[in-house]
Amino acid sequence: MEEKTWVRMVTAQTPTNIAVIKYWGKRDETLILPVNDSISVTLDPAHLCTTTTVAVSPSFDQDRMWLNGKEFSLSGGRYQNCLREIRARACDVQDEEKGIKIAKKDWEKLNVHVASYNNFPTAAGLASSAAGFACLVFALAKLMNAKEDNSELSAIARQGSGSACRSLFGGFVKWNMGKAEDGSDSLAVQLVDEKHWDELVIIIAVVSSRQKETSSTTGMRDSVETSLLLEHRAKEVVPKRTKQMEEAIKNRDFGSFAQLACADSNQFHAVCLDTCPPIFYMNDTSHRIISCVEKWNRSEESPQVAYTFDAGPNAVLIARNRKAATQLLQKLLFCFPPNSDADLNSYVIGDKSILKDAGIEDMKDVEALSPPPEIKNAERSKGEVSYFICTKPGRGPVLLSDESQALLHPETGLPK
Ligand SMILES: Nc1ncnc2c1ncn2[C@@H]1O[C@H](COP(=O)(O)OP(=O)(O)OP(=O)(O)O)[C@@H](O)[C@H]1O
Ligand SMILES: C[C@@](O)(CCOP(=O)(O)OP(=O)(O)O)CC(=O)O
């Protein structure tokens, strides 16, 4: 290794994902091995993603990380596991232009700096940990010239947070639970890429709430210990449902897709209720959103929208196409208008063209919306939803080669 001080950096961008067949329950807590397969859709990184820059330099005296601009400890077991696993796979690196030569054996002695930024709220029930760990592992693998493919990297990201393994791919992704005790076959594979079913539109209702009381990690541990329904779900329900979901996705069969996704979300929340002590992730607003979607779907010949809820009250609504998404947004804005002083521009974010298609330009248009005909005496409740994000299925991780997008300074390796 040359003694001259240098900094080598890599920047990556990784999407978040939402499960349509849920992961809930581990059979191994340390390796993060699940009790069932799960399937997710990757969300468009333009609206929800993590950007992470990782750097290495002989001048760094310890591993350090900054998350959203603030120093953040890497001492947690999950970060340590990811770092150890990637270091074990590091290879020789040679950058002639910068005069950098790192031999495989040197990686054990070199420290890294990590700076990460989420373009959406962290720890707000929008799966920042999934995008975050996937991005960390992907970026470190590229920095250290690890030769593993994205599926193999997903088995490392999984050790940061289970759901993170599914963020290594775009489109629809399956996490195979695997059988091996060492977790080597518990990894993510891409079912179809984001172009396969590009008609789908996703609207996320970020529901106003306090910080959740039970983290996913604790919640699923309690469910494994106490819920008989979870045992039945993992053994009898998910294996069949996963196959049916794969078929529905392959055939772009929205009717089956919606039925399976809604049923699986509802069963996951039923497992939470079946847990001792019971866990309540959804709130009254979540239930009202379910009711709106169910009534609309029943009033049509075939389902227009699927809903799914993770470990929190936010609704992820997947519309069969743009027309359905436009109608959905109109119904949602009727039932859940913003507070009177709110600005529409910050109430509906992401792909605003859907708002335009819905003919809504300002608050007057929201006030003038007609009640959804399928809901009797539809009420309007202001302020129950904090904001909506309009997005779509998206691509997997990418490297950002433009140095101006790096979050660390190319000479010091400290946050810009
Ligand atoms: N960009 C990131 N890089 C590395 N780790 C991150 C990143 N963003 C979030 N995390 C980790 O994830 C934690 C937040 O995870 P948590 O499960 O509480 O929330 P969430 O993933 O945003 O929401 P949810 O799991 O309810 O969907 C953070 O405290 C941090 O440890
Ligand atoms: C409800 C879920 O979002 C649970 C996600 O759990 P996490 O992946 O956050 O849990 P850990 O593996 O303990 O980090 C369902 C899902 O994403 O499949």
Coordinates of C-alpha atoms and ligand atoms in Angstrom, one line a residue:
M1 CA 0.0 0.0 0.0
E2 CA 1.4 3.5 -0.8
E3 CA 2.0 5.7 2.1
K4 CA 0.8 8.9 0.4
T5 CA -2.6 10.0 1.8
W6 CA -5.5 9.4 -0.6
V7 CA -9.2 9.0 -0.3
R8 CA -11.2 6.5 -2.5
M9 CA -14.9 7.0 -2.6
V10 CA -18.0 5.4 -4.1
T11 CA -21.5 6.8 -4.1
A12 CA -24.7 4.7 -4.6
Q13 CA -28.4 5.3 -4.6
T14 CA -30.8 2.6 -3.5
P15 CA -34.6 2.4 -3.4
T16 CA -37.0 1.5 -0.7
N17 CA -39.5 -1.4 -1.0
I18 CA -42.9 -2.3 0.2
A19 CA -43.9 -5.9 0.8
V20 CA -47.1 -7.3 -0.8
I21 CA -46.5 -10.7 0.9
K22 CA -45.2 -9.7 4.3
Y23 CA -42.1 -10.9 6.1
W24 CA -43.0 -11.2 9.8
G25 CA -41.1 -13.5 12.1
K26 CA -37.5 -14.8 12.3
R27 CA -36.3 -18.3 12.8
D28 CA -32.8 -16.9 13.6
E29 CA -32.5 -13.5 15.2
T30 CA -28.8 -12.9 14.6
L31 CA -28.6 -14.0 11.0
I32 CA -32.1 -12.5 10.4
L33 CA -33.6 -15.6 8.8
P34 CA -37.4 -15.4 8.2
V35 CA -40.1 -17.9 8.9
N36 CA -41.6 -17.4 5.4
D37 CA -40.9 -16.1 1.9
S38 CA -41.9 -12.5 1.1
I39 CA -42.5 -10.5 -2.1
S40 CA -42.2 -6.8 -2.5
V41 CA -42.4 -4.0 -5.0
T42 CA -39.5 -1.6 -5.3
L43 CA -40.5 2.1 -5.2
D44 CA -39.2 4.7 -7.6
P45 CA -36.0 6.1 -6.1
A46 CA -36.9 9.6 -7.5
H47 CA -39.4 9.8 -4.6
L48 CA -38.0 7.5 -2.0
C49 CA -34.4 6.5 -1.9
T50 CA -31.2 6.5 0.1
T51 CA -27.9 8.0 -1.2
T52 CA -24.8 6.7 0.5
T53 CA -21.1 7.7 0.0
V54 CA -18.5 5.4 1.4
A55 CA -14.8 6.3 1.5
V56 CA -11.6 4.6 2.5
S57 CA -8.3 6.2 3.4
P58 CA -5.2 5.3 5.3
S59 CA -5.7 8.6 7.2
F60 CA -9.0 7.4 8.8
D61 CA -8.4 6.3 12.4
Q62 CA -11.8 4.6 12.9
D63 CA -15.0 3.6 11.0
R64 CA -17.4 6.5 11.2
M65 CA -20.9 7.2 9.8
W66 CA -23.1 10.3 9.3
L67 CA -26.8 9.8 8.7
N68 CA -28.8 12.8 7.3
G69 CA -25.9 15.1 8.3
K70 CA -25.5 13.9 11.9
E71 CA -22.8 11.6 13.3
F72 CA -24.3 8.2 13.9
S73 CA -22.7 5.3 15.7
L74 CA -21.7 2.2 13.7
S75 CA -21.2 0.2 16.8
G76 CA -24.5 -1.6 16.6
G77 CA -24.4 -5.3 15.9
R78 CA -26.2 -5.1 12.6
Y79 CA -23.8 -2.5 11.2
Q80 CA -20.9 -4.5 12.5
N81 CA -22.2 -7.7 10.8
C82 CA -22.6 -5.9 7.5
L83 CA -19.1 -4.4 7.7
R84 CA -17.5 -7.7 8.6
E85 CA -19.2 -9.6 5.9
I86 CA -18.3 -7.1 3.2
R87 CA -14.7 -6.8 4.4
A88 CA -14.4 -10.6 4.2
R89 CA -15.2 -10.4 0.5
A90 CA -13.0 -7.4 -0.4
C91 CA -10.6 -7.8 -3.3
D92 CA -7.6 -6.0 -4.7
V93 CA -8.2 -2.4 -5.9
Q94 CA -6.1 -0.5 -8.2
D95 CA -6.9 3.1 -9.3
E96 CA -4.0 4.2 -11.5
E97 CA -5.3 7.7 -12.1
K98 CA -5.3 8.4 -8.4
G99 CA -2.2 6.2 -7.6
I100 CA -4.2 4.0 -5.3
K101 CA -3.3 0.4 -4.7
I102 CA -5.1 -1.6 -2.0
A103 CA -4.3 -5.3 -1.6
K104 CA -7.0 -7.7 -0.5
K105 CA -5.3 -8.2 2.9
D106 CA -5.1 -4.4 3.6
W107 CA -8.9 -4.1 3.9
E108 CA -8.9 -5.5 7.4
K109 CA -6.7 -2.6 8.6
L110 CA -8.4 0.2 6.7
N111 CA -11.2 2.2 8.2
V112 CA -14.2 3.6 6.3
H113 CA -16.3 6.7 6.4
V114 CA -20.0 6.5 5.5
A115 CA -22.4 9.4 4.8
S116 CA -26.0 8.7 4.0
Y117 CA -29.0 10.7 3.2
N118 CA -32.7 9.6 2.9
N119 CA -34.8 11.8 0.5
F120 CA -37.8 11.0 2.8
P121 CA -38.4 10.9 6.5
T122 CA -36.2 8.5 8.5
A123 CA -37.9 6.1 11.0
A124 CA -41.4 7.3 9.9
G125 CA -42.7 3.9 8.7
L126 CA -41.4 4.4 5.2
A127 CA -38.8 1.7 5.3
S128 CA -35.7 3.9 5.6
S129 CA -33.9 1.0 7.2
A130 CA -34.5 -1.2 4.1
A131 CA -33.1 1.4 1.6
G132 CA -30.4 2.4 4.1
F133 CA -28.8 -1.1 4.7
A134 CA -29.2 -2.1 1.1
C135 CA -27.4 1.1 0.0
L136 CA -24.6 0.7 2.6
V137 CA -23.9 -2.9 1.6
F138 CA -24.1 -2.1 -2.2
A139 CA -21.8 0.9 -1.9
L140 CA -19.2 -0.9 0.4
A141 CA -19.2 -3.9 -2.0
K142 CA -18.3 -1.6 -4.9
L143 CA -15.7 0.4 -2.8
M144 CA -14.0 -2.9 -1.8
N145 CA -14.3 -4.5 -5.3
A146 CA -16.3 -7.4 -3.9
K147 CA -17.3 -9.7 -6.8
E148 CA -20.6 -10.9 -5.4
D149 CA -23.8 -10.3 -7.5
N150 CA -26.8 -8.4 -6.1
S151 CA -28.5 -11.6 -4.8
E152 CA -25.3 -12.5 -2.9
L153 CA -25.1 -9.0 -1.5
S154 CA -28.8 -9.2 -0.5
A155 CA -27.8 -11.9 2.0
I156 CA -25.5 -9.4 3.6
A157 CA -28.0 -6.5 3.6
R158 CA -30.5 -9.0 5.2
Q159 CA -28.2 -9.0 8.2
G160 CA -28.7 -5.3 8.6
S161 CA -32.5 -5.4 8.3
G162 CA -34.5 -8.3 6.9
S163 CA -36.6 -6.2 4.5
A164 CA -33.3 -4.5 3.2
C165 CA -32.4 -7.6 1.1
R166 CA -35.3 -6.9 -1.2
S167 CA -34.0 -3.4 -2.0
L168 CA -31.1 -4.8 -4.0
F169 CA -33.4 -5.1 -7.1
G170 CA -36.0 -3.1 -8.9
G171 CA -39.4 -4.2 -10.0
F172 CA -40.9 -7.1 -8.1
V173 CA -38.6 -9.0 -5.7
K174 CA -38.9 -12.3 -3.8
W175 CA -37.0 -13.0 -0.6
N176 CA -36.5 -16.8 -0.5
M177 CA -36.5 -17.8 3.1
G178 CA -34.0 -20.5 2.5
K179 CA -33.2 -23.6 4.5
A180 CA -29.5 -23.5 5.3
E181 CA -28.6 -22.9 8.9
D182 CA -25.9 -20.4 7.9
G183 CA -28.4 -18.3 5.9
S184 CA -26.5 -18.7 2.6
D185 CA -29.7 -19.4 0.7
S186 CA -31.8 -16.8 2.4
L187 CA -31.6 -14.1 -0.3
A188 CA -33.5 -11.9 -2.7
V189 CA -34.1 -12.6 -6.4
Q190 CA -35.8 -10.4 -8.9
L191 CA -39.1 -11.7 -10.2
V192 CA -39.6 -9.1 -12.9
D193 CA -38.0 -5.7 -13.6
E194 CA -39.8 -2.4 -13.2
K195 CA -40.7 -2.3 -16.9
H196 CA -42.8 -5.5 -16.7
W197 CA -45.8 -3.9 -15.1
D198 CA -45.3 -0.2 -15.7
E199 CA -49.0 0.7 -15.6
L200 CA -49.1 0.5 -11.8
V201 CA -49.3 3.8 -9.9
I202 CA -48.6 3.9 -6.1
I203 CA -50.0 6.5 -3.7
I204 CA -48.7 6.5 -0.1
A205 CA -50.9 8.1 2.5
V206 CA -48.6 9.2 5.3
V207 CA -50.9 9.1 8.2
S208 CA -50.5 11.5 11.1
S209 CA -49.3 9.5 14.2
R210 CA -46.9 9.5 17.1
Q211 CA -43.7 7.5 16.9
K212 CA -44.7 3.8 16.8
E213 CA -44.5 2.0 20.1
T214 CA -43.3 -1.4 18.9
S215 CA -40.5 -1.7 16.4
S216 CA -40.8 -4.4 13.7
T217 CA -37.9 -6.3 15.4
T218 CA -39.6 -6.5 18.8
G219 CA -43.1 -6.9 17.4
M220 CA -42.1 -9.9 15.2
R221 CA -40.2 -11.5 18.1
D222 CA -43.3 -11.3 20.3
S223 CA -45.4 -12.7 17.5
V224 CA -43.1 -15.7 17.0
E225 CA -43.2 -16.4 20.7
T226 CA -47.0 -16.0 21.2
S227 CA -49.1 -16.1 18.0
L228 CA -50.5 -19.4 16.9
L229 CA -51.9 -17.6 13.9
L230 CA -48.3 -16.7 12.8
E231 CA -47.4 -20.4 12.9
H232 CA -50.4 -21.3 10.7
R233 CA -49.7 -18.3 8.4
A234 CA -46.0 -19.3 7.9
K235 CA -46.7 -23.0 7.4
E236 CA -50.0 -23.1 5.5
V237 CA -50.9 -19.7 4.1
V238 CA -47.8 -17.9 2.8
P239 CA -46.3 -20.8 0.7
K240 CA -49.5 -21.0 -1.4
R241 CA -50.1 -17.3 -1.5
T242 CA -46.5 -16.7 -2.6
K243 CA -47.0 -18.9 -5.6
Q244 CA -50.3 -17.3 -6.5
M245 CA -48.7 -13.8 -6.1
E246 CA -45.8 -14.8 -8.4
E247 CA -48.3 -15.9 -11.0
A248 CA -50.4 -12.7 -10.7
I249 CA -47.3 -10.6 -11.1
K250 CA -46.1 -12.6 -14.1
N251 CA -49.5 -12.4 -15.8
R252 CA -50.1 -8.7 -14.7
D253 CA -53.4 -10.0 -13.3
F254 CA -54.4 -7.0 -11.2
G255 CA -57.6 -8.6 -9.8
S256 CA -55.6 -11.5 -8.2
F257 CA -52.7 -9.2 -7.2
A258 CA -55.0 -6.9 -5.3
Q259 CA -56.9 -9.7 -3.6
L260 CA -53.7 -11.4 -2.4
A261 CA -51.9 -8.2 -1.3
C262 CA -54.9 -6.9 0.7
A263 CA -55.5 -10.3 2.3
D264 CA -51.9 -10.6 3.2
S265 CA -51.7 -7.2 4.8
N266 CA -54.9 -7.9 6.7
Q267 CA -53.5 -11.2 7.9
F268 CA -50.2 -9.6 9.0
H269 CA -52.2 -7.2 11.1
A270 CA -54.4 -10.0 12.4
V271 CA -51.2 -11.7 13.6
C272 CA -50.2 -8.5 15.4
L273 CA -53.6 -8.6 17.2
D274 CA -53.0 -12.3 17.9
T275 CA -49.7 -11.4 19.6
C276 CA -49.4 -11.2 23.4
P277 CA -49.4 -8.3 24.3
P278 CA -51.4 -7.3 21.1
I279 CA -49.8 -4.9 18.7
F280 CA -51.8 -2.1 17.0
Y281 CA -50.0 -0.6 14.0
M282 CA -53.0 0.7 12.1
N283 CA -55.2 3.4 13.5
D284 CA -58.7 4.7 12.7
T285 CA -57.5 6.6 9.7
S286 CA -55.9 3.4 8.3
H287 CA -59.2 1.6 8.8
R288 CA -61.1 4.4 7.0
I289 CA -58.7 4.2 4.1
I290 CA -59.3 0.4 3.9
S291 CA -63.0 0.9 4.0
C292 CA -62.9 3.5 1.1
V293 CA -60.8 1.2 -1.1
E294 CA -63.0 -1.9 -0.3
K295 CA -66.2 0.0 -1.1
W296 CA -64.8 1.3 -4.3
N297 CA -63.4 -2.0 -5.4
R298 CA -66.8 -3.7 -4.7
S299 CA -68.7 -1.1 -6.7
E300 CA -66.6 -1.8 -9.8
E301 CA -66.5 -5.0 -11.9
S302 CA -62.9 -5.7 -10.8
P303 CA -60.5 -4.3 -8.2
Q304 CA -59.0 -0.9 -9.0
V305 CA -56.7 -0.5 -6.0
A306 CA -54.7 -2.8 -3.7
Y307 CA -53.8 -1.6 -0.2
T308 CA -51.0 -2.7 2.1
F309 CA -49.8 -1.5 5.5
D310 CA -46.5 -2.2 7.2
A311 CA -45.7 -1.8 10.9
G312 CA -47.4 1.6 11.1
P313 CA -50.5 3.4 10.1
N314 CA -49.4 4.6 6.6
A315 CA -51.3 3.2 3.7
V316 CA -49.6 2.1 0.5
L317 CA -52.2 2.1 -2.3
I318 CA -51.3 0.4 -5.6
A319 CA -53.6 1.5 -8.4
R320 CA -54.1 -0.7 -11.5
N321 CA -53.4 2.2 -13.9
R322 CA -53.2 6.0 -14.2
K323 CA -57.0 6.4 -14.6
A324 CA -57.6 4.5 -11.4
A325 CA -54.9 6.4 -9.6
T326 CA -56.5 9.7 -10.7
Q327 CA -59.9 8.7 -9.4
L328 CA -58.3 7.3 -6.2
L329 CA -56.5 10.6 -5.5
Q330 CA -59.8 12.5 -6.0
K331 CA -61.6 10.2 -3.5
L332 CA -58.7 10.4 -1.0
L333 CA -58.6 14.2 -1.2
F334 CA -62.3 14.4 -0.7
C335 CA -62.2 12.1 2.4
F336 CA -58.9 13.4 3.8
P337 CA -58.5 17.0 2.8
P338 CA -55.5 19.0 4.2
N339 CA -55.9 21.4 7.1
S340 CA -57.3 24.7 5.9
D341 CA -53.9 26.5 6.1
A342 CA -52.0 23.8 4.2
D343 CA -50.4 24.2 0.9
L344 CA -51.5 21.7 -1.7
N345 CA -48.0 21.6 -3.2
S346 CA -46.7 20.1 0.0
Y347 CA -49.8 17.9 0.6
V348 CA -49.4 15.9 -2.5
I349 CA -45.7 15.3 -3.3
G350 CA -43.8 13.0 -5.7
D351 CA -45.3 12.7 -9.2
K352 CA -47.6 15.7 -9.2
S353 CA -48.8 15.0 -12.7
I354 CA -51.5 12.7 -11.2
L355 CA -52.9 15.7 -9.4
K356 CA -53.0 17.6 -12.7
D357 CA -54.8 14.7 -14.4
A358 CA -57.3 14.8 -11.6
G359 CA -58.0 18.5 -12.5
I360 CA -56.8 19.7 -9.1
E361 CA -54.7 22.8 -9.1
D362 CA -55.5 24.5 -5.8
M363 CA -57.4 24.2 -2.6
K364 CA -60.6 25.5 -4.2
D365 CA -60.5 22.4 -6.5
V366 CA -60.1 20.2 -3.4
E367 CA -63.1 21.8 -1.8
A368 CA -65.2 21.4 -4.9
L369 CA -64.6 17.6 -5.2
S370 CA -67.8 15.5 -5.2
P371 CA -68.2 12.8 -2.6
P372 CA -67.4 9.2 -3.8
P373 CA -70.8 7.8 -4.9
E374 CA -70.0 4.4 -3.4
I375 CA -69.6 5.8 0.1
K376 CA -72.9 6.7 1.8
N377 CA -72.7 10.0 3.7
A378 CA -69.0 10.3 3.1
E379 CA -67.4 12.4 5.7
R380 CA -64.4 14.8 5.3
S381 CA -61.8 14.6 8.0
K382 CA -59.2 17.3 7.8
G383 CA -55.6 16.7 9.0
E384 CA -55.8 12.9 9.5
V385 CA -53.3 12.4 6.7
S386 CA -50.1 14.4 6.9
Y387 CA -49.4 14.1 3.1
F388 CA -49.6 11.9 0.1
I389 CA -46.7 10.6 -2.0
C390 CA -47.4 9.7 -5.6
T391 CA -44.9 7.3 -7.1
K392 CA -44.6 4.1 -9.1
P393 CA -42.5 0.8 -9.2
G394 CA -38.9 1.7 -9.7
R395 CA -35.4 0.4 -10.4
G396 CA -32.7 -1.2 -8.2
P397 CA -29.5 0.3 -6.9
V398 CA -27.2 2.3 -9.1
L399 CA -23.7 3.9 -8.7
L400 CA -23.5 7.7 -9.0
S401 CA -20.4 8.5 -10.9
D402 CA -20.7 12.2 -10.7
E403 CA -18.5 13.3 -7.8
S404 CA -20.6 16.4 -7.2
Q405 CA -23.3 14.0 -5.9
A406 CA -20.9 12.5 -3.3
L407 CA -21.8 13.3 0.3
L408 CA -18.1 13.1 1.5
H409 CA -15.4 15.5 0.6
P410 CA -13.0 13.9 -2.0
E411 CA -9.9 15.1 -0.1
T412 CA -10.8 14.9 3.5
G413 CA -13.4 12.1 3.4
L414 CA -15.5 14.2 5.8
P415 CA -19.1 15.3 5.2
K416 CA -19.4 18.1 2.7
Ligands
LIG1 N1 -29.6 5.8 5.1 C1 -29.4 4.9 6.1 N2 -28.3 4.3 6.2 C2 -28.1 3.4 7.2 N3 -29.0 3.1 8.1 C3 -30.2 3.7 8.1 C4 -30.5 4.6 7.1 N4 -31.7 5.1 7.2 C5 -32.2 4.5 8.3 N5 -31.3 3.7 8.8 C6 -31.4 2.8 10.0 O1 -32.8 2.5 10.2 C7 -33.3 2.9 11.4 C8 -34.7 3.3 11.2 O2 -35.5 2.1 11.1 P1 -36.9 2.0 11.6 O3 -37.3 0.5 11.3 O4 -37.1 2.5 12.9 O5 -37.7 2.9 10.6 P2 -38.1 2.9 9.1 O6 -37.3 1.7 8.4 O7 -38.0 4.2 8.5 O8 -39.6 2.5 9.2 P3 -40.4 1.1 9.1 O9 -39.4 0.0 9.5 O10 -41.4 1.3 10.2 O11 -40.9 1.0 7.8 C9 -32.4 4.1 11.8 O12 -32.4 4.4 13.1 C10 -31.0 3.6 11.3 O13 -30.5 2.7 12.2
LIG2 C1 -43.9 -5.2 8.3 C2 -42.6 -5.3 7.5 O1 -42.3 -4.1 7.0 C3 -41.5 -5.9 8.4 C4 -40.2 -5.4 8.1 O2 -39.3 -5.7 9.2 P1 -37.8 -5.2 9.2 O3 -37.1 -5.6 8.0 O4 -37.8 -3.7 9.5 O5 -37.3 -6.0 10.5 P2 -35.9 -6.5 10.9 O6 -35.5 -7.6 10.0 O7 -36.0 -6.9 12.4 O8 -35.0 -5.3 10.7 C5 -42.9 -6.4 6.4 C6 -42.0 -6.5 5.2 O9 -41.3 -5.5 4.9 O10 -41.9 -7.6 4.6

